[in-house]
Structures are given as C-alpha cells and as structure tokens.
XYZ file of C-alpha atoms in Angstrom:
101
model
C 0.268 -0.201 -0.120
C 2.810 2.930 0.891
C 4.666 1.046 -2.050
C 1.516 1.875 -4.363
C 1.211 4.805 -2.665
C 4.887 6.113 -2.823
C 4.544 5.359 -6.142
C 1.501 7.070 -7.351
C 2.586 9.911 -5.830
C 5.890 10.563 -7.863
C 3.894 9.414 -11.365
C 1.266 12.540 -9.814
C 4.707 15.118 -10.251
C 6.240 13.168 -13.140
C 3.484 13.848 -14.923
C 3.225 17.768 -13.850
C 6.917 18.031 -15.209
C 6.341 16.219 -18.058
C 3.585 18.771 -18.611
C 5.814 21.534 -17.717
C 8.315 20.414 -19.904
C 6.195 19.993 -23.015
C 4.181 23.664 -22.503
C 8.450 24.922 -22.593
C 8.801 22.674 -24.966
C 5.740 24.113 -27.539
C 6.981 27.635 -26.444
C 10.351 27.190 -27.315
C 10.077 25.524 -30.764
C 6.542 28.483 -31.381
C 10.319 30.498 -29.704
C 12.645 29.293 -32.924
C 9.473 29.142 -35.802
C 9.436 32.902 -34.102
C 12.727 34.056 -35.212
C 13.077 31.884 -38.115
C 9.965 33.749 -40.484
C 12.441 36.990 -38.855
C 15.290 35.680 -41.081
C 13.621 35.112 -43.742
C 11.810 38.142 -43.797
C 14.960 40.507 -43.183
C 16.624 38.084 -45.877
C 13.033 38.348 -48.663
C 13.831 42.283 -48.218
C 17.465 42.087 -48.849
C 17.605 39.803 -51.153
C 14.180 42.552 -53.169
C 17.043 45.420 -52.180
C 19.216 43.583 -53.711
C 18.023 43.518 -57.084
C 16.276 47.041 -55.928
C 20.729 47.933 -56.131
C 21.217 45.958 -59.736
C 17.990 47.777 -60.874
C 18.935 51.411 -60.100
C 22.504 50.352 -61.116
C 21.431 49.278 -64.703
C 19.326 52.119 -65.217
C 21.857 54.250 -64.074
C 24.734 52.771 -67.168
C 21.742 53.299 -69.772
C 21.715 56.896 -68.500
C 25.065 57.176 -68.613
C 25.060 55.773 -71.649
C 22.559 57.976 -72.870
C 23.900 61.169 -72.047
C 26.763 59.727 -73.364
C 25.395 59.614 -77.026
C 22.316 62.267 -76.443
C 26.059 65.409 -75.990
C 28.000 64.265 -78.262
C 25.368 64.456 -80.981
C 25.070 68.081 -79.522
C 28.539 68.944 -79.972
C 28.015 67.180 -83.614
C 25.519 69.205 -84.494
C 27.329 72.041 -82.279
C 30.407 72.018 -85.312
C 28.378 71.099 -87.209
C 26.517 74.334 -87.378
C 29.651 76.504 -86.639
C 31.026 75.568 -89.643
C 27.931 76.095 -91.724
C 28.084 79.632 -89.837
C 31.706 80.157 -91.348
C 30.786 78.675 -94.347
C 28.285 80.585 -95.404
C 30.535 84.070 -93.416
C 32.781 82.713 -96.625
C 30.598 82.569 -99.565
C 28.424 86.388 -98.272
C 32.669 88.240 -97.876
C 33.991 86.606 -100.959
C 30.419 87.910 -102.868
C 30.806 90.923 -101.652
C 35.040 90.822 -102.498
C 34.500 89.190 -106.297
C 31.356 92.743 -106.140
C 33.876 95.005 -105.737
C 35.890 94.096 -108.008
C-alpha cells in the first residue's frame, strides 16, 4: 500500500513535470518558428533591396550611356552648325569681295 501511494505521488509529480516540460518545449518551438520567420523576412527584404540596387545600377549605366551619346550628338551638331555659319560668312564675304572688284 505504501509502495502504491509513493508510486502514485511520483507518477503525479512526473506528470506535472512532463506537462511543464511539454509547455516549455511548445513555447520554445513557437519562439524558434517566430525567429525563423523573422530571419526569412529579413532575407527576403535584403534580396529585394539587392534586386532594386542591381536594377538601379543598370538604369544608371543605361542613363550614363544615353547622356554620352546625346552629348556627342549635340557636340556634332554644334560643330556642324559652326562650320555652316563660317561657310556662309565666307561665301558672303567672297561675294562681297568679288562684286567690289
């Protein structure tokens, strides 16, 4: 009898301890899942930021090339216009010079 009573007390004590451990384990697992989700979200946001950075870098490079091409075209137009003005001035002075002779 005494043996059964002692076993019963130990069983109840072990059951309480086991339930407490189960609760702590569940809480620990929930916390780990929460931390894992946060890490995954950070990884995703870092990946998104890297993708945006790469996209901006590509756009910047394309814009830089476009600016270089445009400046070259403007420079060519400037020299072409300057040459035409000088040519017209030369023709006008030539006509004036030959008509005065």
